[in-house]
């Protein structure tokens, strides 16, 4: 009798490395196949995993041959969009797509067609996007187009940095999650050039789609061109770009400097790299029906793309044209009447301006959201509410639903259904049917870039969004208030780049564009990118508080700050039930707690947590700047006022974290706690101090802060 043969996909560390056809065997009474002279269990009928069973079984074979329940529309696409969507799968397209021309919809429709019409396995399609928010949006759109959510999640979809880390950790056992993103990419480039298994893996990709390609710069541009060069000749590539929106050649809070050495645009590198790209374009604008905005999206865009002999004049002309096409002017942020606004995006050029604007709104008690770089990753509080006291190594669906009912229902963190929350947990840490593996979940959520399913793109939960133009790239809103810098550009300003920044900000609007004057505020930053402003001759400085890493997660359940687990539980409950935002708060420096700043509500003095030693150290750096410009030594203040709690988030410690070990049980076991999200940009006094220097704020007496206990006092 002829042997039964099966087609099998071979995985290593979650990556497809081979596809084989082998006779069906038996191993311990279970189906198996032989690969490289060794028998491996057959998983799901069509896969083997060389490094052991996967934490979640792969999708069944039909996923790669999805029949869409709701196929993408054939009518409704304009001819240029249809040409991109329906081009043969092995084609390499460089698509020029201005704002509002539907490039995201076209990218999603192209993925759906590759799967449904050309029978390409979802796992062999890679999609690279610029932000995690865009990844989440694109995945949802593809799921809707396919009518199959699992197929959409099977597409290898992530940011450039996430793709790089997946490759690095999958093929290098020495890969470390610590270190910079740039170092990670350097290591991946080395793997591309030296590791045959990586090359073999890349050759298994059948189509690559890259969105917002103009934003890929520096070493990431090198990685992308190297990636394209390593793909098989039959692998299709679809690249979407808009050079009028290329604004990431410099930091988002700084003006671009003219005369700096720059790489050629990534689009030019791809055209000249011998990769066989064909130029295509999308031209019809779908984002708006406003005649003024349509003119801005098209005619103004053409001017932005046109080289000018005098870039400074070009920048001024673009500013004036945006103002002329706008639907009106708005006053300063505190006079805009944003108390009940939702679909409004207020955009500034620099982070310091956003901080100033947020301070004004917080002082008025106006709820709003913040979108800019440098903010903490906000994993939703329902994770901490449900799992903070869960000590088991696994979590069943039944157990989760019981925790949800007990801990989340009726609280402010009930922002989705229990089924939706479970789906997120299971998708990223599912071990077997209806079971989540907690160690794996902690590994996933403790990353510097957790999955987009668990992250918010802004601080805060409601109200208008106030942000930088850079951080709002790719976003849109019904109404945009564009706060344009006035006055002539500095002599070192890259005016051509600044013209693109103004254009990007203006084209975020769908219905109405309003313009206003930005806040004139001059600031600088520390090496960590923390913003501060110091006027020479004074002993005060305006300092940003609330950056990523400013709130101590370890102190949320620290043995050194709380006598009992009940005291920890009281603070966790307080955070869970906070409903009033922004909530005024202040921080007191406690000498007996190693000069840690303890965070309390301004009214009532209720303890909420502590700031990290990183804040302490950076305030000393600001103090040194003041010292260099005045007599005497300066120290950070004993109290920090005018802080605002703008939300609550979940902090997650990786397995075996020494910080978790210094916490009360059960949080030392779960590694999951709730912490406040704070924001402030306030003037701080930096007083003199005398005597020998110490680890803390000097040897003189300081006002003692109340200790951290929920009851109002804490042991040392």
XYZ file of C-alpha atoms in Angstrom:
716
model
C 0.000 0.000 0.000
C 1.327 3.417 -0.897
C 2.388 5.605 2.008
C 0.252 8.620 2.879
C 2.190 11.841 2.265
C 1.410 15.184 3.884
C 2.518 18.719 3.115
C 4.058 20.153 6.284
C 5.176 23.639 7.365
C 8.367 23.621 9.484
C 8.646 26.181 12.319
C 11.587 27.218 14.465
C 10.964 29.696 17.321
C 7.655 30.569 15.733
C 9.123 31.315 12.280
C 8.472 29.331 9.098
C 11.803 27.980 7.849
C 10.690 25.315 5.391
C 7.778 23.622 3.638
C 8.153 19.879 2.977
C 6.193 16.841 1.788
C 6.859 13.712 3.843
C 5.361 10.252 4.485
C 3.120 10.143 7.541
C 4.735 8.283 10.492
C 3.877 7.529 14.129
C 5.630 8.792 17.294
C 4.299 7.519 20.639
C 1.059 6.629 18.908
C 0.630 10.119 17.442
C 1.040 11.387 13.832
C 4.595 12.485 13.026
C 6.925 13.174 10.115
C 10.670 12.912 9.695
C 12.723 16.072 9.170
C 16.520 15.977 8.961
C 16.588 12.351 10.158
C 14.488 13.001 13.261
C 10.809 12.348 13.954
C 8.671 15.325 15.033
C 5.069 15.411 16.284
C 2.620 16.719 13.707
C 0.731 19.721 15.146
C -2.630 20.705 13.749
C -2.247 18.170 10.965
C 0.192 20.272 8.919
C 3.043 21.679 11.052
C 6.092 20.639 13.051
C 7.968 22.781 15.574
C 11.682 22.025 15.875
C 12.037 23.666 19.292
C 9.030 22.055 20.961
C 5.267 22.607 20.962
C 4.163 26.196 20.363
C 2.434 28.135 23.137
C -0.595 28.328 20.868
C -1.352 25.848 18.133
C -1.048 27.274 14.634
C -4.123 28.080 12.654
C -5.643 25.114 10.793
C -4.837 24.633 7.128
C -7.933 26.404 5.845
C -6.603 29.730 7.177
C -4.255 29.934 4.216
C -7.157 29.392 1.833
C -9.700 31.751 3.297
C -12.895 32.392 1.408
C -13.909 35.909 2.387
C -17.387 36.157 3.844
C -17.412 39.810 2.847
C -15.021 40.169 -0.111
C -13.515 43.587 -0.766
C -15.727 45.727 -3.006
C -15.082 45.700 -6.730
C -17.096 48.870 -7.319
C -16.026 51.898 -5.330
C -12.332 51.655 -6.127
C -11.122 54.269 -8.578
C -9.057 52.977 -11.548
C -5.700 53.854 -9.954
C -6.595 52.116 -6.685
C -7.929 49.083 -8.530
C -4.711 48.852 -10.561
C -2.647 48.578 -7.352
C -5.011 46.108 -5.663
C -5.257 43.744 -8.631
C -1.675 43.797 -9.918
C -0.069 40.350 -10.066
C 1.286 39.229 -6.654
C 4.943 39.028 -7.721
C 4.992 42.668 -8.922
C 7.049 45.300 -7.136
C 5.190 48.595 -6.874
C 6.304 51.968 -5.541
C 3.021 53.796 -4.944
C 2.991 57.588 -4.564
C -0.005 58.248 -2.285
C -0.864 61.656 -0.894
C -2.939 62.181 2.264
C -6.543 61.054 2.013
C -6.079 58.990 -1.155
C -7.034 55.744 0.583
C -3.638 54.079 0.731
C -4.444 52.173 3.946
C -7.681 50.862 2.443
C -5.825 49.890 -0.733
C -3.069 48.137 1.271
C -5.692 46.130 3.190
C -7.564 45.242 0.009
C -4.295 44.115 -1.597
C -3.589 41.789 1.343
C -7.119 40.372 1.152
C -6.772 39.736 -2.585
C -3.370 38.056 -2.168
C -4.972 35.607 0.271
C -8.336 35.017 -1.355
C -7.475 35.218 -5.074
C -3.848 34.062 -5.188
C -3.935 31.530 -2.321
C -0.920 33.034 -0.538
C -0.620 31.870 3.071
C -1.199 34.766 5.503
C 1.985 33.842 7.381
C 3.976 34.458 4.190
C 2.720 38.033 3.876
C 4.648 40.680 5.798
C 3.313 44.146 6.444
C 5.482 46.877 7.943
C 3.862 50.026 9.298
C 5.286 53.065 11.050
C 3.331 52.942 14.332
C 1.689 50.290 16.496
C -1.575 52.225 16.315
C -1.508 51.947 12.522
C -0.743 48.212 12.811
C -3.837 47.696 14.954
C -6.025 49.708 12.564
C -4.731 47.873 9.493
C -5.227 44.463 11.131
C -8.833 45.331 11.953
C -9.467 46.462 8.372
C -7.953 43.294 6.912
C -10.043 41.153 9.266
C -13.167 42.960 8.076
C -12.205 42.595 4.411
C -11.506 38.875 4.823
C -14.350 38.134 7.200
C -11.800 36.116 9.179
C -10.006 37.580 12.175
C -7.619 34.645 12.615
C -6.355 35.022 9.062
C -5.750 38.713 9.681
C -3.700 37.891 12.798
C -1.713 35.299 10.834
C -0.324 38.057 8.567
C 3.119 39.060 9.881
C 2.189 42.636 10.697
C 4.304 44.935 12.899
C 6.458 48.039 13.031
C 9.987 47.942 11.646
C 11.455 47.685 15.155
C 9.093 44.850 16.128
C 9.900 42.886 12.959
C 13.599 43.371 13.672
C 13.248 42.157 17.257
C 11.212 39.110 16.195
C 13.976 38.092 13.786
C 16.731 38.872 16.273
C 15.169 36.929 19.157
C 14.096 34.097 16.871
C 17.531 33.388 15.399
C 19.965 34.606 18.042
C 19.874 32.878 21.429
C 22.040 35.696 22.843
C 19.507 38.385 21.894
C 18.727 40.696 24.789
C 15.645 42.826 25.108
C 17.726 45.517 26.810
C 19.669 47.958 24.700
C 18.682 50.442 22.043
C 16.488 49.796 19.034
C 19.410 50.856 16.840
C 21.665 48.175 18.372
C 18.928 45.601 17.761
C 18.746 46.617 14.094
C 22.542 46.488 13.760
C 22.458 42.918 15.053
C 19.681 41.998 12.615
C 21.637 43.443 9.688
C 24.522 41.207 10.735
C 22.175 38.197 10.801
C 20.952 39.084 7.304
C 24.509 38.964 6.032
C 25.905 36.019 7.992
C 23.132 33.636 9.070
C 21.984 31.162 6.411
C 18.856 30.250 8.384
C 17.748 33.897 8.376
C 18.338 34.117 4.637
C 16.318 30.932 4.167
C 13.546 32.339 6.334
C 13.408 35.614 4.361
C 13.187 33.665 1.124
C 9.938 32.105 2.404
C 8.184 35.509 2.306
C 5.863 35.774 -0.706
C 4.770 39.409 -0.419
C 6.001 42.437 1.516
C 3.875 45.567 2.021
C 5.369 48.712 3.547
C 3.179 51.631 4.617
C 4.358 55.232 5.209
C 7.731 54.345 3.710
C 8.851 57.973 3.552
C 9.140 57.881 7.366
C 11.784 55.136 7.291
C 15.133 56.888 7.784
C 18.656 56.203 9.000
C 19.565 52.643 9.938
C 15.929 51.555 9.447
C 16.173 52.607 5.796
C 19.319 50.497 5.540
C 17.447 47.568 7.096
C 14.551 47.931 4.640
C 16.754 48.023 1.546
C 18.750 45.049 2.882
C 15.495 43.176 3.541
C 14.240 43.783 0.009
C 17.573 42.623 -1.400
C 17.296 39.326 0.541
C 13.781 38.451 -0.617
C 13.383 35.891 -3.354
C 13.046 37.226 -6.916
C 9.457 35.972 -7.023
C 8.467 37.829 -3.856
C 6.197 40.779 -4.552
C 6.654 44.115 -2.794
C 4.133 46.956 -2.482
C 5.532 50.187 -1.064
C 3.325 53.195 -0.215
C 4.999 56.576 0.241
C 4.331 60.312 0.191
C 7.479 62.406 0.038
C 5.454 65.508 0.931
C 4.975 63.925 4.376
C 8.604 62.927 4.984
C 9.131 64.639 8.350
C 11.145 62.141 10.384
C 14.613 63.234 9.379
C 14.983 65.099 12.682
C 13.660 64.997 16.251
C 10.045 65.938 16.695
C 10.647 68.716 19.205
C 13.451 70.367 17.255
C 13.555 72.259 14.038
C 15.405 70.495 11.278
C 18.889 71.863 10.718
C 19.829 72.889 7.205
C 23.019 71.594 5.708
C 23.039 68.319 7.656
C 24.195 65.266 5.766
C 21.159 63.186 4.883
C 20.645 59.878 3.209
C 18.804 59.992 -0.102
C 15.068 59.398 0.468
C 14.261 55.719 0.897
C 12.052 55.885 -2.208
C 15.051 56.980 -4.254
C 17.167 54.189 -2.766
C 14.528 51.615 -3.722
C 14.181 53.009 -7.253
C 17.923 52.934 -7.872
C 18.629 49.664 -6.073
C 17.931 47.432 -9.050
C 14.941 45.821 -7.327
C 12.584 46.134 -10.312
C 10.058 48.605 -8.892
C 7.286 50.061 -11.044
C 5.945 53.535 -10.204
C 2.228 53.873 -9.493
C 0.158 56.644 -7.910
C -3.088 57.295 -6.057
C -4.528 60.712 -6.802
C -8.201 61.032 -5.868
C -8.736 62.439 -2.343
C -11.415 60.663 -0.286
C -10.752 62.119 3.168
C -12.678 65.356 2.687
C -15.397 67.059 0.669
C -14.251 70.552 1.648
C -13.100 72.536 -1.446
C -10.494 74.333 0.679
C -9.059 71.121 2.068
C -9.130 69.455 -1.355
C -7.024 72.334 -2.686
C -4.656 71.943 0.249
C -4.354 68.171 -0.289
C -3.523 68.601 -3.979
C -2.322 72.042 -5.089
C -0.478 72.836 -1.872
C 1.048 69.355 -1.851
C 2.446 69.983 -5.344
C 4.126 73.154 -4.058
C 5.587 71.298 -1.088
C 7.133 68.753 -3.457
C 8.525 71.384 -5.832
C 12.168 72.367 -5.115
C 12.588 76.088 -4.451
C 15.678 78.289 -4.827
C 14.753 80.052 -1.570
C 13.482 77.490 0.978
C 12.737 80.181 3.599
C 10.377 81.951 1.182
C 8.811 78.602 0.307
C 8.145 77.888 3.999
C 6.509 81.284 4.453
C 4.407 80.800 1.319
C 3.191 77.394 2.545
C 2.287 78.865 5.934
C 0.324 81.692 4.299
C -1.436 79.299 1.935
C -2.481 77.036 4.804
C -3.820 80.049 6.702
C -5.713 81.261 3.618
C -7.326 77.862 3.019
C -8.235 77.328 6.683
C -11.817 77.805 7.818
C -10.951 80.361 10.476
C -8.703 81.260 13.392
C -8.652 80.042 16.999
C -7.321 81.853 20.090
C -4.945 80.493 22.709
C -5.614 76.974 23.940
C -7.248 78.058 27.210
C -9.744 80.224 25.278
C -10.812 77.612 22.705
C -13.757 76.217 24.693
C -12.682 72.576 24.482
C -14.619 71.370 27.554
C -17.080 69.303 25.486
C -14.979 68.741 22.366
C -14.176 65.175 21.315
C -13.342 64.961 17.610
C -10.811 67.793 17.802
C -7.066 67.515 17.276
C -4.963 70.436 18.565
C -1.506 70.268 16.993
C 1.742 71.950 17.999
C 5.197 71.807 16.523
C 7.128 70.907 19.696
C 6.662 68.809 22.826
C 7.286 71.790 25.109
C 4.329 73.587 23.517
C 2.107 70.554 24.104
C 3.193 70.460 27.757
C 2.371 74.154 28.171
C -1.029 73.702 26.509
C -1.802 70.679 28.685
C -0.863 72.643 31.817
C -3.342 75.376 30.891
C -6.121 72.822 30.284
C -5.354 70.908 33.479
C -5.508 74.151 35.468
C -9.009 74.667 34.075
C -9.992 71.062 34.807
C -10.547 70.325 31.095
C -10.240 66.603 30.319
C -8.086 65.964 27.280
C -5.730 63.436 25.774
C -2.018 63.852 25.064
C -0.234 62.419 22.037
C 3.520 62.977 21.821
C 6.791 61.103 22.130
C 8.400 60.233 25.456
C 5.188 59.187 27.187
C 4.853 55.915 29.158
C 3.329 52.848 27.529
C -0.252 52.714 28.809
C -1.368 49.104 29.202
C -5.058 49.372 30.184
C -5.932 49.146 33.888
C -8.273 46.167 33.428
C -5.152 43.990 33.119
C -3.894 45.039 36.545
C -7.376 44.956 38.059
C -7.934 41.344 36.978
C -4.469 39.857 37.240
C -2.623 41.827 39.935
C -3.446 39.256 42.611
C -3.524 36.165 40.392
C -0.681 33.887 41.520
C -1.319 30.865 39.313
C 1.019 29.885 36.499
C -1.972 29.648 34.159
C -5.329 31.375 33.807
C -8.441 29.653 32.498
C -11.215 31.453 30.687
C -13.642 30.575 33.479
C -11.253 31.959 36.070
C -10.740 35.143 34.065
C -14.474 35.754 33.685
C -14.886 35.376 37.449
C -12.076 37.888 38.069
C -13.589 40.276 35.523
C -16.977 40.162 37.232
C -15.434 40.612 40.663
C -12.799 43.264 39.871
C -13.720 45.149 36.684
C -17.475 45.294 36.200
C -18.787 48.675 37.323
C -15.347 50.335 37.526
C -13.927 53.047 35.233
C -11.626 50.484 33.581
C -14.544 48.530 32.079
C -13.867 49.895 28.599
C -14.493 46.654 26.656
C -16.312 43.383 27.153
C -14.927 40.424 29.075
C -14.902 38.360 25.858
C -12.858 41.013 24.030
C -10.372 41.237 26.906
C -9.977 37.447 27.049
C -9.412 37.316 23.297
C -6.469 39.729 23.645
C -4.905 37.676 26.455
C -5.384 34.362 24.687
C -4.119 35.599 21.332
C -0.783 36.677 22.788
C -0.259 34.117 25.573
C -2.589 31.199 24.851
C -1.074 27.859 25.885
C -3.882 25.492 24.950
C -7.600 25.825 24.445
C -9.043 28.385 26.895
C -5.818 28.601 28.946
C -3.380 31.533 29.151
C 0.221 30.970 30.259
C 1.047 33.766 32.735
C 4.824 33.724 32.334
C 4.457 34.206 28.595
C 1.932 36.995 29.132
C 4.383 38.815 31.395
C 7.154 38.452 28.824
C 4.900 39.931 26.139
C 3.531 42.816 28.217
C 6.868 43.732 29.843
C 8.463 44.509 26.475
C 9.393 48.083 25.711
C 6.862 47.840 22.862
C 3.971 45.579 23.929
C 1.445 44.450 21.300
C -0.757 47.237 19.943
C -3.830 45.409 21.307
C -2.731 46.426 24.801
C -1.525 49.967 24.157
C -3.147 53.348 23.842
C -1.653 55.905 21.466
C -2.310 58.741 23.891
C -2.500 59.568 27.582
C -5.980 60.138 28.916
C -9.289 58.553 27.989
C -11.537 61.321 26.681
C -11.698 64.882 25.391
C -9.820 66.612 22.588
C -6.353 65.363 21.649
C -3.455 67.773 22.138
C -0.255 66.597 20.493
C 2.721 67.203 18.270
C 2.418 67.067 14.514
C 4.956 64.246 14.435
C 3.093 62.051 16.922
C -0.199 62.609 15.079
C 1.222 61.530 11.725
C -1.160 59.077 10.098
C -4.057 60.191 12.310
C -6.996 62.338 11.260
C -9.847 64.206 12.921
C -13.019 66.010 11.937
C -11.611 69.303 13.196
C -7.960 70.271 13.488
C -6.640 73.317 15.326
C -3.186 73.836 13.808
C -1.089 76.092 16.017
C 1.482 77.392 13.532
C 4.779 78.950 14.667
C 4.963 82.607 13.649
C 7.971 84.691 12.763
C 10.892 84.078 10.471
C 12.731 80.768 10.577
C 16.119 80.548 12.243
C 19.216 80.728 10.102
C 19.988 77.017 10.668
C 16.436 75.801 10.036
C 15.791 73.247 7.304
C 12.931 75.280 5.801
C 12.056 72.632 3.233
C 11.514 70.097 6.018
C 9.526 72.627 8.067
C 7.213 73.234 5.082
C 6.445 69.499 5.056
C 5.700 69.589 8.798
C 3.144 72.391 8.317
C 1.586 70.476 5.407
C 1.291 67.277 7.443
C -0.401 69.108 10.304
C -2.914 70.799 7.992
C -3.866 67.574 6.206
C -4.991 65.801 9.408
C -8.394 67.523 9.029
C -11.401 65.848 7.410
C -13.981 68.635 7.683
C -12.612 71.801 9.228
C -9.149 73.298 9.610
C -8.618 76.127 12.069
C -5.302 77.899 12.569
C -3.849 79.643 15.578
C -0.579 80.947 16.921
C 1.617 78.538 18.808
C 2.874 79.214 22.323
C 6.174 81.069 22.277
C 8.226 79.007 24.678
C 11.926 78.267 24.508
C 13.177 75.105 26.134
C 16.003 72.641 26.032
C 16.260 69.001 27.006
C 18.397 66.636 28.991
C 20.116 63.661 27.397
C 17.048 61.573 28.243
C 14.881 64.037 26.207
C 13.190 65.457 29.321
C 12.116 69.040 28.574
C 13.140 71.912 30.847
C 13.379 75.686 30.604
C 15.643 77.913 32.684
C 15.884 81.684 32.529
C 19.420 82.826 33.211
C 19.808 84.691 36.462
C 17.004 82.841 38.238
C 17.001 79.888 40.627
C 13.918 78.297 39.090
C 13.346 76.034 36.110
C 10.283 74.705 34.401
C 10.648 70.920 34.243
C 8.656 68.138 32.593
C 7.451 65.420 34.974
C 5.640 62.336 33.695
C 8.072 60.944 31.124
C 8.353 57.234 30.498
C 9.973 55.747 33.613
C 9.076 58.592 36.023
C 6.521 56.690 38.122
C 7.914 53.843 40.199
C 6.031 50.634 39.513
C 8.056 48.739 42.130
C 6.933 51.166 44.855
C 3.278 50.293 44.159
C 3.661 47.209 46.392
C 7.097 47.703 47.926
C 7.928 45.911 51.178
C 9.940 48.988 52.213
C 6.913 51.292 51.953
C 4.024 49.145 53.176
C 3.717 47.049 56.337
C 1.118 44.674 54.957
C -0.465 43.493 51.738
C -3.741 45.059 52.912
C -2.126 48.498 52.732
C -0.987 47.798 49.178
C -4.473 46.571 48.327
C -6.017 49.794 49.628
C -3.881 51.916 47.269
C -4.561 49.583 44.337
C -8.309 49.907 45.037
C -7.969 53.690 45.207
C -6.313 53.785 41.786
C -8.845 51.365 40.315
C -11.792 53.560 41.287
C -10.370 56.967 40.341
C -12.895 58.716 38.128
C -11.982 62.420 38.297
C -9.327 63.437 35.801
C -7.233 65.508 35.743
C -6.693 65.012 39.476
C -4.397 67.506 41.207
C -1.445 65.950 43.006
C 1.907 66.812 44.547
C 5.100 64.962 45.452
C 7.070 65.218 48.706
C 10.732 64.278 49.041
C 11.170 61.766 51.886
C 14.690 61.644 53.341
C 14.038 58.377 55.180
C 13.025 56.678 51.949
C 16.275 57.510 50.164
C 14.918 60.938 49.181
C 12.147 59.379 47.109
C 9.339 61.668 45.970
C 6.048 60.356 47.404
C 2.975 61.105 45.324
C -0.257 62.201 47.034
C -3.493 63.846 46.019
C -3.493 67.578 46.621
C -6.876 67.415 48.305
C -7.018 64.850 51.089
C -3.382 63.753 50.849
C -4.227 60.219 49.729
C -1.174 58.202 48.773
C -0.956 57.132 45.106
C 2.618 55.910 44.648
C 6.123 57.300 44.224
C 8.420 58.757 41.602
C 11.578 56.914 40.606
C 15.141 57.774 41.508
C 15.537 58.687 37.856
C 13.449 61.828 38.485
C 15.625 62.694 41.460
C 18.821 62.283 39.437
C 17.581 64.360 36.510
C 16.432 67.181 38.783
C 20.024 67.268 40.036
C 21.141 67.605 36.406
C 18.897 70.647 36.053
C 20.252 71.977 39.353
C 23.783 71.701 37.961
C 22.767 73.811 34.961
C 21.506 76.480 37.348
C 24.710 76.199 39.416
C 26.831 76.791 36.333
C 25.053 80.105 35.768
C 24.843 81.349 39.364
C 26.752 81.240 42.622
C 26.425 78.433 45.140
C 25.242 74.877 44.918
C 21.621 74.111 44.192
C 19.465 71.116 44.965
C 16.064 69.887 43.772
C 13.007 71.106 45.669
C 11.556 69.274 48.658
C 8.096 69.411 47.108
C 6.745 69.289 43.565
C 3.371 70.953 43.164
C 0.941 71.258 40.258
C 1.200 67.662 39.115
C -1.871 66.109 37.511
C -2.968 62.484 37.512
C -4.429 61.977 34.015
C -5.140 58.251 34.183
C -4.221 54.830 35.552
C -2.222 52.146 33.756
C -0.940 48.632 34.349
C 2.765 48.040 34.931
C 4.161 44.555 34.254
C 7.473 43.100 35.454
C 9.160 40.374 33.386
C 9.525 36.936 34.982
C 12.337 36.669 37.562
C 12.534 40.461 37.900
C 14.446 41.456 41.068
C 12.098 44.463 41.419
C 9.086 42.161 41.705
C 10.856 40.183 44.416
C 10.942 43.306 46.610
C 7.152 43.581 46.557
C 4.489 42.156 48.836
C 2.744 38.954 47.787
C 0.686 38.325 45.709
C 2.096 41.122 43.492
C 5.621 39.706 43.855
C 4.307 36.544 42.174
C 2.000 38.111 39.589
C 4.411 40.920 38.681
C 1.406 43.063 37.745
C 0.342 46.309 39.486
C -1.649 49.480 38.872
C 0.186 52.824 38.822
C -0.965 56.397 38.193
C -0.218 58.264 34.965
C 1.000 61.758 35.818
C 1.816 64.844 33.826
C 3.251 68.198 34.777
C 5.342 71.048 33.446
C 5.780 73.360 36.369
C 8.213 75.944 37.693
C 10.356 74.456 40.428
C 12.601 76.336 42.885
C 16.152 75.012 43.256
C 17.314 76.296 46.681
C 20.850 76.622 47.986
C 22.317 73.913 50.127
C 25.414 73.899 52.304
C 27.610 71.207 53.774
C 29.100 68.150 52.181
C 27.276 66.579 49.282
C 25.204 63.496 49.892
C 23.418 60.874 47.911
C 20.215 62.837 48.336
C 19.323 66.491 48.476
C 21.988 67.674 50.899
C 22.449 67.428 54.653
C 20.181 70.257 55.762
C 16.790 69.522 57.242
C 13.973 69.093 54.763
C 10.255 69.268 55.358
C 9.319 65.667 56.064
C 6.840 64.216 53.626
C 4.070 62.021 55.050
C 5.062 58.412 54.575
C 3.514 56.264 51.906
C 1.027 54.128 53.780
C -2.577 54.287 52.717
C -3.551 55.269 56.222
C -1.326 58.352 56.176
C 1.864 57.006 57.738
C 4.412 54.379 56.832
C 7.207 52.606 58.598
C 10.765 52.970 57.440
